[in-house]
PDB file of C-alpha atoms in Angstrom:
ATOM      1  CA  UNK A   2      82.915 112.597 119.701  1.00  0.00           C
ATOM      2  CA  UNK A   3      80.872 110.423 122.256  1.00  0.00           C
ATOM      3  CA  UNK A   4      80.510 106.612 121.599  1.00  0.00           C
ATOM      4  CA  UNK A   5      79.299 103.718 123.581  1.00  0.00           C
ATOM      5  CA  UNK A   6      82.152 101.520 124.864  1.00  0.00           C
ATOM      6  CA  UNK A   7      82.093  97.814 125.415  1.00  0.00           C
ATOM      7  CA  UNK A   8      85.322  96.704 127.165  1.00  0.00           C
ATOM      8  CA  UNK A   9      84.694  93.049 127.668  1.00  0.00           C
ATOM      9  CA  UNK A  10      85.882  90.955 130.530  1.00  0.00           C
ATOM     10  CA  UNK A  11      89.573  90.605 129.772  1.00  0.00           C
ATOM     11  CA  UNK A  12      90.294  94.314 129.695  1.00  0.00           C
ATOM     12  CA  UNK A  13      89.276  94.326 133.356  1.00  0.00           C
ATOM     13  CA  UNK A  14      92.261  92.127 134.253  1.00  0.00           C
ATOM     14  CA  UNK A  15      94.768  90.347 132.104  1.00  0.00           C
ATOM     15  CA  UNK A  16      94.602  93.003 129.203  1.00  0.00           C
ATOM     16  CA  UNK A  17      94.793  96.066 131.403  1.00  0.00           C
ATOM     17  CA  UNK A  18      97.645  97.382 129.341  1.00  0.00           C
ATOM     18  CA  UNK A  19      95.496  97.241 126.228  1.00  0.00           C
ATOM     19  CA  UNK A  20      92.629  99.051 128.087  1.00  0.00           C
ATOM     20  CA  UNK A  21      94.817 101.780 129.573  1.00  0.00           C
ATOM     21  CA  UNK A  22      96.576 102.401 126.208  1.00  0.00           C
ATOM     22  CA  UNK A  23      93.325 102.682 124.204  1.00  0.00           C
ATOM     23  CA  UNK A  24      91.777 104.912 126.679  1.00  0.00           C
ATOM     24  CA  UNK A  25      94.701 107.274 126.656  1.00  0.00           C
ATOM     25  CA  UNK A  26      94.617 107.209 122.735  1.00  0.00           C
ATOM     26  CA  UNK A  27      91.010 107.856 122.707  1.00  0.00           C
ATOM     27  CA  UNK A  28      91.203 110.627 125.350  1.00  0.00           C
ATOM     28  CA  UNK A  29      93.924 112.380 123.314  1.00  0.00           C
ATOM     29  CA  UNK A  30      91.853 112.360 120.161  1.00  0.00           C
ATOM     30  CA  UNK A  31      88.792 113.750 121.952  1.00  0.00           C
ATOM     31  CA  UNK A  32      86.821 110.545 121.827  1.00  0.00           C
ATOM     32  CA  UNK A  33      84.571 110.168 124.706  1.00  0.00           C
ATOM     33  CA  UNK A  34      84.219 106.448 125.586  1.00  0.00           C
ATOM     34  CA  UNK A  35      80.888 105.985 127.417  1.00  0.00           C
ATOM     35  CA  UNK A  36      81.079 102.560 128.989  1.00  0.00           C
ATOM     36  CA  UNK A  37      77.754 100.731 128.611  1.00  0.00           C
ATOM     37  CA  UNK A  38      75.929 100.725 131.890  1.00  0.00           C
ATOM     38  CA  UNK A  39      75.558  97.249 133.422  1.00  0.00           C
ATOM     39  CA  UNK A  40      77.355  95.563 130.653  1.00  0.00           C
ATOM     40  CA  UNK A  41      77.922  91.859 130.997  1.00  0.00           C
ATOM     41  CA  UNK A  42      79.861  88.956 129.440  1.00  0.00           C
ATOM     42  CA  UNK A  43      79.247  88.474 125.745  1.00  0.00           C
ATOM     43  CA  UNK A  44      79.896  84.644 126.052  1.00  0.00           C
ATOM     44  CA  UNK A  45      83.154  84.400 124.215  1.00  0.00           C
ATOM     45  CA  UNK A  46      84.825  82.186 123.761  1.00  0.00           C
ATOM     46  CA  UNK A  47      82.682  79.308 124.833  1.00  0.00           C
ATOM     47  CA  UNK A  48      79.062  80.044 124.726  1.00  0.00           C
ATOM     48  CA  UNK A  49      78.687  79.656 120.943  1.00  0.00           C
ATOM     49  CA  UNK A  50      79.941  76.028 121.180  1.00  0.00           C
ATOM     50  CA  UNK A  51      77.793  75.033 124.108  1.00  0.00           C
ATOM     51  CA  UNK A  52      74.469  76.770 123.939  1.00  0.00           C
ATOM     52  CA  UNK A  53      72.848  78.442 121.046  1.00  0.00           C
ATOM     53  CA  UNK A  54      70.329  80.483 123.131  1.00  0.00           C
ATOM     54  CA  UNK A  55      73.144  81.845 125.271  1.00  0.00           C
ATOM     55  CA  UNK A  56      75.467  82.469 122.391  1.00  0.00           C
ATOM     56  CA  UNK A  57      72.856  85.053 121.243  1.00  0.00           C
ATOM     57  CA  UNK A  58      71.282  86.281 124.354  1.00  0.00           C
ATOM     58  CA  UNK A  59      74.527  87.252 126.117  1.00  0.00           C
ATOM     59  CA  UNK A  60      75.784  89.622 123.440  1.00  0.00           C
ATOM     60  CA  UNK A  61      72.226  90.622 122.507  1.00  0.00           C
ATOM     61  CA  UNK A  62      71.812  92.043 126.136  1.00  0.00           C
ATOM     62  CA  UNK A  63      74.659  94.327 125.565  1.00  0.00           C
ATOM     63  CA  UNK A  64      73.358  95.322 122.154  1.00  0.00           C
ATOM     64  CA  UNK A  65      70.036  96.205 123.725  1.00  0.00           C
ATOM     65  CA  UNK A  66      71.696  98.291 126.365  1.00  0.00           C
ATOM     66  CA  UNK A  67      73.900 100.173 123.797  1.00  0.00           C
ATOM     67  CA  UNK A  68      70.921 100.787 121.590  1.00  0.00           C
ATOM     68  CA  UNK A  69      69.037 102.381 124.377  1.00  0.00           C
ATOM     69  CA  UNK A  70      72.000 105.012 124.779  1.00  0.00           C
ATOM     70  CA  UNK A  71      71.539 105.688 121.079  1.00  0.00           C
ATOM     71  CA  UNK A  72      75.255 105.572 120.375  1.00  0.00           C
ATOM     72  CA  UNK A  73      77.509 103.578 118.166  1.00  0.00           C
ATOM     73  CA  UNK A  74      79.403 101.081 120.136  1.00  0.00           C
ATOM     74  CA  UNK A  75      83.196 100.481 119.976  1.00  0.00           C
ATOM     75  CA  UNK A  76      84.447  97.101 121.013  1.00  0.00           C
ATOM     76  CA  UNK A  77      88.230  96.605 121.467  1.00  0.00           C
ATOM     77  CA  UNK A  78      88.166  92.774 121.689  1.00  0.00           C
ATOM     78  CA  UNK A  79      87.688  91.152 118.344  1.00  0.00           C
ATOM     79  CA  UNK A  80      86.046  88.041 120.021  1.00  0.00           C
ATOM     80  CA  UNK A  81      83.543  90.302 121.685  1.00  0.00           C
ATOM     81  CA  UNK A  82      83.197  92.333 118.354  1.00  0.00           C
ATOM     82  CA  UNK A  83      82.420  88.965 116.515  1.00  0.00           C
ATOM     83  CA  UNK A  84      79.839  87.911 119.023  1.00  0.00           C
ATOM     84  CA  UNK A  85      77.978  91.233 119.102  1.00  0.00           C
ATOM     85  CA  UNK A  86      77.988  91.405 115.309  1.00  0.00           C
ATOM     86  CA  UNK A  87      76.801  87.739 115.099  1.00  0.00           C
ATOM     87  CA  UNK A  88      73.913  88.481 117.459  1.00  0.00           C
ATOM     88  CA  UNK A  89      73.060  91.782 115.777  1.00  0.00           C
ATOM     89  CA  UNK A  90      72.924  90.045 112.422  1.00  0.00           C
ATOM     90  CA  UNK A  91      70.700  87.219 113.739  1.00  0.00           C
ATOM     91  CA  UNK A  92      68.265  89.745 115.285  1.00  0.00           C
ATOM     92  CA  UNK A  93      68.056  91.991 112.421  1.00  0.00           C
ATOM     93  CA  UNK A  94      66.631  89.093 110.454  1.00  0.00           C
ATOM     94  CA  UNK A  95      63.525  89.232 112.656  1.00  0.00           C
ATOM     95  CA  UNK A  96      62.297  88.678 116.222  1.00  0.00           C
ATOM     96  CA  UNK A  97      62.731  85.225 117.702  1.00  0.00           C
ATOM     97  CA  UNK A  98      59.774  83.726 119.570  1.00  0.00           C
ATOM     98  CA  UNK A  99      60.450  83.996 123.290  1.00  0.00           C
ATOM     99  CA  UNK A 100      63.662  85.878 122.864  1.00  0.00           C
ATOM    100  CA  UNK A 101      64.144  88.474 125.572  1.00  0.00           C
ATOM    101  CA  UNK A 102      66.105  91.105 123.547  1.00  0.00           C
ATOM    102  CA  UNK A 103      65.665  93.008 120.323  1.00  0.00           C
ATOM    103  CA  UNK A 104      67.975  94.907 118.131  1.00  0.00           C
ATOM    104  CA  UNK A 105      67.006  97.230 115.289  1.00  0.00           C
ATOM    105  CA  UNK A 106      70.418  97.970 113.928  1.00  0.00           C
ATOM    106  CA  UNK A 107      70.023 101.679 114.421  1.00  0.00           C
ATOM    107  CA  UNK A 108      73.511 101.799 115.995  1.00  0.00           C
ATOM    108  CA  UNK A 109      76.831 100.432 114.311  1.00  0.00           C
ATOM    109  CA  UNK A 110      79.068  98.097 116.098  1.00  0.00           C
ATOM    110  CA  UNK A 111      82.759  99.004 115.594  1.00  0.00           C
ATOM    111  CA  UNK A 112      85.884  97.028 115.953  1.00  0.00           C
ATOM    112  CA  UNK A 113      88.293  99.380 117.652  1.00  0.00           C
ATOM    113  CA  UNK A 114      91.045  99.115 114.955  1.00  0.00           C
ATOM    114  CA  UNK A 115      88.541  99.724 112.210  1.00  0.00           C
ATOM    115  CA  UNK A 116      87.056 102.717 114.119  1.00  0.00           C
ATOM    116  CA  UNK A 117      90.494 104.328 114.725  1.00  0.00           C
ATOM    117  CA  UNK A 118      91.539 103.562 111.021  1.00  0.00           C
ATOM    118  CA  UNK A 119      88.898 105.920 109.769  1.00  0.00           C
ATOM    119  CA  UNK A 120      90.553 108.699 107.739  1.00  0.00           C
ATOM    120  CA  UNK A 121      89.451 111.408 110.207  1.00  0.00           C
ATOM    121  CA  UNK A 122      91.147 109.589 113.133  1.00  0.00           C
ATOM    122  CA  UNK A 123      93.991 108.304 111.148  1.00  0.00           C
ATOM    123  CA  UNK A 124      94.993 111.818 110.067  1.00  0.00           C
ATOM    124  CA  UNK A 125      94.752 113.043 113.738  1.00  0.00           C
ATOM    125  CA  UNK A 126      96.883 110.098 115.015  1.00  0.00           C
ATOM    126  CA  UNK A 127      99.591 110.901 112.369  1.00  0.00           C
ATOM    127  CA  UNK A 128      99.536 114.594 113.171  1.00  0.00           C
ATOM    128  CA  UNK A 129     100.231 113.892 116.909  1.00  0.00           C
ATOM    129  CA  UNK A 130     103.301 111.751 116.146  1.00  0.00           C
ATOM    130  CA  UNK A 131     106.254 113.372 118.102  1.00  0.00           C
ATOM    131  CA  UNK A 132     108.592 110.448 117.693  1.00  0.00           C
ATOM    132  CA  UNK A 133     108.218 108.363 114.401  1.00  0.00           C
ATOM    133  CA  UNK A 134     108.840 104.660 114.647  1.00  0.00           C
ATOM    134  CA  UNK A 135     111.566 104.846 112.126  1.00  0.00           C
ATOM    135  CA  UNK A 136     113.763 101.750 111.825  1.00  0.00           C
ATOM    136  CA  UNK A 137     111.205  99.558 113.556  1.00  0.00           C
ATOM    137  CA  UNK A 138     110.066  96.635 111.294  1.00  0.00           C
ATOM    138  CA  UNK A 139     106.625  95.328 112.404  1.00  0.00           C
ATOM    139  CA  UNK A 140     104.232  92.776 110.974  1.00  0.00           C
ATOM    140  CA  UNK A 141     100.510  93.317 111.505  1.00  0.00           C
ATOM    141  CA  UNK A 142      98.835  90.347 112.952  1.00  0.00           C
ATOM    142  CA  UNK A 143      94.932  90.677 112.757  1.00  0.00           C
ATOM    143  CA  UNK A 144      93.926  87.139 113.900  1.00  0.00           C
ATOM    144  CA  UNK A 145      90.862  85.505 112.625  1.00  0.00           C
ATOM    145  CA  UNK A 146      87.879  87.113 114.589  1.00  0.00           C
ATOM    146  CA  UNK A 147      87.779  90.803 113.546  1.00  0.00           C
ATOM    147  CA  UNK A 148      87.341  90.216 109.797  1.00  0.00           C
ATOM    148  CA  UNK A 149      85.803  86.814 109.317  1.00  0.00           C
ATOM    149  CA  UNK A 150      83.117  85.749 108.327  1.00  0.00           C
ATOM    150  CA  UNK A 151      82.759  89.041 106.061  1.00  0.00           C
ATOM    151  CA  UNK A 152      78.902  88.623 105.863  1.00  0.00           C
ATOM    152  CA  UNK A 153      78.847  89.144 109.625  1.00  0.00           C
ATOM    153  CA  UNK A 154      81.772  91.525 110.229  1.00  0.00           C
ATOM    154  CA  UNK A 155      81.229  93.575 107.047  1.00  0.00           C
ATOM    155  CA  UNK A 156      85.129  93.406 106.454  1.00  0.00           C
ATOM    156  CA  UNK A 157      85.889  94.424 102.861  1.00  0.00           C
ATOM    157  CA  UNK A 158      89.299  92.685 102.844  1.00  0.00           C
ATOM    158  CA  UNK A 159      88.793  89.898 105.182  1.00  0.00           C
ATOM    159  CA  UNK A 160      91.734  87.706 103.793  1.00  0.00           C
ATOM    160  CA  UNK A 161      94.263  90.615 103.407  1.00  0.00           C
ATOM    161  CA  UNK A 162      93.221  93.552 105.823  1.00  0.00           C
ATOM    162  CA  UNK A 163      95.307  96.687 105.514  1.00  0.00           C
ATOM    163  CA  UNK A 164      94.052  99.003 108.198  1.00  0.00           C
ATOM    164  CA  UNK A 165      96.613  98.157 110.829  1.00  0.00           C
ATOM    165  CA  UNK A 166      99.346  98.272 108.170  1.00  0.00           C
ATOM    166  CA  UNK A 167      98.275 101.754 107.046  1.00  0.00           C
ATOM    167  CA  UNK A 168      98.081 103.014 110.765  1.00  0.00           C
ATOM    168  CA  UNK A 169     101.669 101.656 111.568  1.00  0.00           C
ATOM    169  CA  UNK A 170     103.006 103.193 108.393  1.00  0.00           C
ATOM    170  CA  UNK A 171     101.420 106.498 109.558  1.00  0.00           C
ATOM    171  CA  UNK A 172     103.442 106.127 112.863  1.00  0.00           C
ATOM    172  CA  UNK A 173     106.578 105.780 110.823  1.00  0.00           C
ATOM    173  CA  UNK A 174     107.218 102.085 111.072  1.00  0.00           C
ATOM    174  CA  UNK A 175     108.276  99.693 108.309  1.00  0.00           C
ATOM    175  CA  UNK A 176     105.589  97.244 107.635  1.00  0.00           C
ATOM    176  CA  UNK A 177     106.638  94.182 105.567  1.00  0.00           C
ATOM    177  CA  UNK A 178     103.942  92.172 103.909  1.00  0.00           C
ATOM    178  CA  UNK A 179     103.384  88.615 104.987  1.00  0.00           C
ATOM    179  CA  UNK A 180     100.764  85.780 104.322  1.00  0.00           C
ATOM    180  CA  UNK A 181      99.857  84.935 107.872  1.00  0.00           C
ATOM    181  CA  UNK A 182      98.148  88.133 109.154  1.00  0.00           C
ATOM    182  CA  UNK A 183      94.800  86.451 109.424  1.00  0.00           C
ATOM    183  CA  UNK A 184      95.858  82.945 110.525  1.00  0.00           C
ATOM    184  CA  UNK A 185      94.384  81.677 113.746  1.00  0.00           C
ATOM    185  CA  UNK A 186      96.575  81.537 116.843  1.00  0.00           C
ATOM    186  CA  UNK A 187      94.410  78.767 118.431  1.00  0.00           C
ATOM    187  CA  UNK A 188      92.462  81.253 120.831  1.00  0.00           C
ATOM    188  CA  UNK A 189      91.106  79.304 123.803  1.00  0.00           C
ATOM    189  CA  UNK A 190      92.549  76.015 122.796  1.00  0.00           C
ATOM    190  CA  UNK A 191      95.494  77.062 124.716  1.00  0.00           C
ATOM    191  CA  UNK A 192      93.744  75.610 127.706  1.00  0.00           C
ATOM    192  CA  UNK A 193      92.389  72.371 126.200  1.00  0.00           C
ATOM    193  CA  UNK A 194      94.936  71.757 123.320  1.00  0.00           C
ATOM    194  CA  UNK A 195      97.981  73.646 124.066  1.00  0.00           C
ATOM    195  CA  UNK A 196      99.896  71.390 121.635  1.00  0.00           C
ATOM    196  CA  UNK A 197      97.773  72.740 118.672  1.00  0.00           C
ATOM    197  CA  UNK A 198      98.450  76.419 119.882  1.00  0.00           C
ATOM    198  CA  UNK A 199     102.020  75.844 120.149  1.00  0.00           C
ATOM    199  CA  UNK A 200     102.295  74.497 116.604  1.00  0.00           C
ATOM    200  CA  UNK A 201     100.177  77.532 115.329  1.00  0.00           C
ATOM    201  CA  UNK A 202     102.057  80.187 117.214  1.00  0.00           C
ATOM    202  CA  UNK A 203     105.434  78.785 116.456  1.00  0.00           C
ATOM    203  CA  UNK A 204     104.606  78.916 112.738  1.00  0.00           C
ATOM    204  CA  UNK A 205     103.669  82.631 113.259  1.00  0.00           C
ATOM    205  CA  UNK A 206     106.918  83.417 114.786  1.00  0.00           C
ATOM    206  CA  UNK A 207     108.938  81.772 111.993  1.00  0.00           C
ATOM    207  CA  UNK A 208     106.849  83.413 109.172  1.00  0.00           C
ATOM    208  CA  UNK A 209     107.156  86.880 110.897  1.00  0.00           C
ATOM    209  CA  UNK A 210     110.967  86.472 111.110  1.00  0.00           C
ATOM    210  CA  UNK A 211     111.139  85.385 107.485  1.00  0.00           C
ATOM    211  CA  UNK A 212     109.299  88.490 106.600  1.00  0.00           C
ATOM    212  CA  UNK A 213     112.011  90.537 108.374  1.00  0.00           C
ATOM    213  CA  UNK A 214     109.869  91.582 111.355  1.00  0.00           C
ATOM    214  CA  UNK A 215     111.316  92.608 114.712  1.00  0.00           C
ATOM    215  CA  UNK A 216     108.082  92.276 116.557  1.00  0.00           C
ATOM    216  CA  UNK A 217     104.289  91.546 115.928  1.00  0.00           C
ATOM    217  CA  UNK A 218     101.562  94.014 116.446  1.00  0.00           C
ATOM    218  CA  UNK A 219      98.006  92.904 117.422  1.00  0.00           C
ATOM    219  CA  UNK A 220      94.579  94.219 118.223  1.00  0.00           C
ATOM    220  CA  UNK A 221      93.392  91.155 120.161  1.00  0.00           C
ATOM    221  CA  UNK A 222      94.157  90.277 123.686  1.00  0.00           C
ATOM    222  CA  UNK A 223      93.803  86.580 123.160  1.00  0.00           C
ATOM    223  CA  UNK A 224      96.242  86.845 120.232  1.00  0.00           C
ATOM    224  CA  UNK A 225      98.555  88.783 122.456  1.00  0.00           C
ATOM    225  CA  UNK A 226      98.394  86.366 125.277  1.00  0.00           C
ATOM    226  CA  UNK A 227      99.013  83.349 123.004  1.00  0.00           C
ATOM    227  CA  UNK A 228     101.972  84.982 121.286  1.00  0.00           C
ATOM    228  CA  UNK A 229     103.485  86.627 124.414  1.00  0.00           C
ATOM    229  CA  UNK A 230     102.902  84.372 127.336  1.00  0.00           C
ATOM    230  CA  UNK A 231     104.256  80.931 126.029  1.00  0.00           C
ATOM    231  CA  UNK A 232     107.068  82.301 123.959  1.00  0.00           C
ATOM    232  CA  UNK A 233     109.968  80.875 126.104  1.00  0.00           C
ATOM    233  CA  UNK A 234     108.215  77.501 126.353  1.00  0.00           C
ATOM    234  CA  UNK A 235     107.570  77.305 122.553  1.00  0.00           C
ATOM    235  CA  UNK A 236     111.114  78.216 121.961  1.00  0.00           C
ATOM    236  CA  UNK A 237     112.428  75.425 124.237  1.00  0.00           C
ATOM    237  CA  UNK A 238     109.921  72.943 122.771  1.00  0.00           C
ATOM    238  CA  UNK A 239     111.009  73.594 119.074  1.00  0.00           C
ATOM    239  CA  UNK A 240     114.683  74.242 120.108  1.00  0.00           C
ATOM    240  CA  UNK A 241     114.681  77.719 118.791  1.00  0.00           C
ATOM    241  CA  UNK A 242     115.512  81.178 120.187  1.00  0.00           C
ATOM    242  CA  UNK A 243     112.764  83.712 120.054  1.00  0.00           C
ATOM    243  CA  UNK A 244     112.706  87.344 121.240  1.00  0.00           C
ATOM    244  CA  UNK A 245     109.718  88.755 119.526  1.00  0.00           C
ATOM    245  CA  UNK A 246     107.782  91.491 121.367  1.00  0.00           C
ATOM    246  CA  UNK A 247     104.114  91.388 120.926  1.00  0.00           C
ATOM    247  CA  UNK A 248     102.688  95.009 121.040  1.00  0.00           C
ATOM    248  CA  UNK A 249      99.073  96.330 121.025  1.00  0.00           C
ATOM    249  CA  UNK A 250      98.813  98.877 118.237  1.00  0.00           C
ATOM    250  CA  UNK A 251      97.520 101.328 120.778  1.00  0.00           C
ATOM    251  CA  UNK A 252     100.615 101.001 122.764  1.00  0.00           C
ATOM    252  CA  UNK A 253     102.635 101.907 119.650  1.00  0.00           C
ATOM    253  CA  UNK A 254     100.550 104.917 119.010  1.00  0.00           C
ATOM    254  CA  UNK A 255     101.422 105.978 122.659  1.00  0.00           C
ATOM    255  CA  UNK A 256     105.103 105.387 122.024  1.00  0.00           C
ATOM    256  CA  UNK A 257     105.107 107.558 118.865  1.00  0.00           C
ATOM    257  CA  UNK A 258     103.141 110.209 120.835  1.00  0.00           C
ATOM    258  CA  UNK A 259     105.775 109.921 123.530  1.00  0.00           C
ATOM    259  CA  UNK A 260     102.989 109.036 126.094  1.00  0.00           C
ATOM    260  CA  UNK A 261     104.468 109.201 129.796  1.00  0.00           C
ATOM    261  CA  UNK A 262     102.414 106.160 130.712  1.00  0.00           C
ATOM    262  CA  UNK A 263     103.674 104.069 127.717  1.00  0.00           C
ATOM    263  CA  UNK A 264     106.317 102.176 129.953  1.00  0.00           C
ATOM    264  CA  UNK A 265     103.685 101.130 132.451  1.00  0.00           C
ATOM    265  CA  UNK A 266     101.737  99.389 129.764  1.00  0.00           C
ATOM    266  CA  UNK A 267     104.797  97.665 128.213  1.00  0.00           C
ATOM    267  CA  UNK A 268     106.101  96.499 131.601  1.00  0.00           C
ATOM    268  CA  UNK A 269     103.202  94.202 131.911  1.00  0.00           C
ATOM    269  CA  UNK A 270     104.304  92.123 128.976  1.00  0.00           C
ATOM    270  CA  UNK A 271     106.088  88.777 129.607  1.00  0.00           C
ATOM    271  CA  UNK A 272     108.456  89.201 126.496  1.00  0.00           C
ATOM    272  CA  UNK A 273     110.111  92.297 127.450  1.00  0.00           C
ATOM    273  CA  UNK A 274     109.133  94.717 124.678  1.00  0.00           C
ATOM    274  CA  UNK A 275     111.343  97.570 125.974  1.00  0.00           C
ATOM    275  CA  UNK A 276     114.851  96.539 124.783  1.00  0.00           C
ATOM    276  CA  UNK A 277     113.922  96.631 121.121  1.00  0.00           C
ATOM    277  CA  UNK A 278     112.323 100.272 121.482  1.00  0.00           C
ATOM    278  CA  UNK A 279     115.444 101.274 123.520  1.00  0.00           C
ATOM    279  CA  UNK A 280     117.836 100.028 120.795  1.00  0.00           C
ATOM    280  CA  UNK A 281     115.808 102.043 118.316  1.00  0.00           C
ATOM    281  CA  UNK A 282     116.026 105.224 120.497  1.00  0.00           C
ATOM    282  CA  UNK A 283     112.176 105.239 120.929  1.00  0.00           C
ATOM    283  CA  UNK A 284     112.191 105.036 124.844  1.00  0.00           C
ATOM    284  CA  UNK A 285     114.729 105.681 127.445  1.00  0.00           C
TER     285      UNK A 285
END
């Protein structure tokens, strides 16, 4: 299957582990990711709070390029997904005077997790499992951008999504339920208001541990960064001890498939995710 692919800016640098793992998974599934030619930044996370025109024009340009290719577009970053969906929703209401781009809605914009959670791919993912993630207790953390607002994203269960839970269970993991799976991590406020992010993230750590989780699984690189990078600092600030690995769901697919490259993805994390997997006998 061939789809258009909008990687977004961070997958070029800080989220290379996410990019490499998702590209591996898609290649193994026979999904041909055709990167949009000459794609550009969608404006996340700042454009929509500073300039209405740019907040639509930046993602709309990429939508127009994807529509020229005539393929549905898969977006790994929930922030990029949200901006592309927002622009598409606005443009489908009708042309704006003087606006340089159009979008007819002939193609579908997919969040990567939603795309891979379709029954056809989920069945193949489960069929390829060589090493089930048995004994590993994981909570799914969706964040706030992939599912809300539902009139834009089209999410059917925007307050209690289940697709990552279902996928992780298909890999053999234990997935406790918890009430914070769509709470905000603070996103880019980590720069301007780190105090807010520290409070929000510390609450996520505590609630994940209360649910019985040994690690948190994400599909968003901003969430991954906010939960992974400052964990030691937040632990010191709140006088707690945390050792919660923050995995991308695509990395865990690779672990369950015994991907040779999996360690290279995981080695880029700041909270070392390997000891937990080693204790469970999942990696050497």
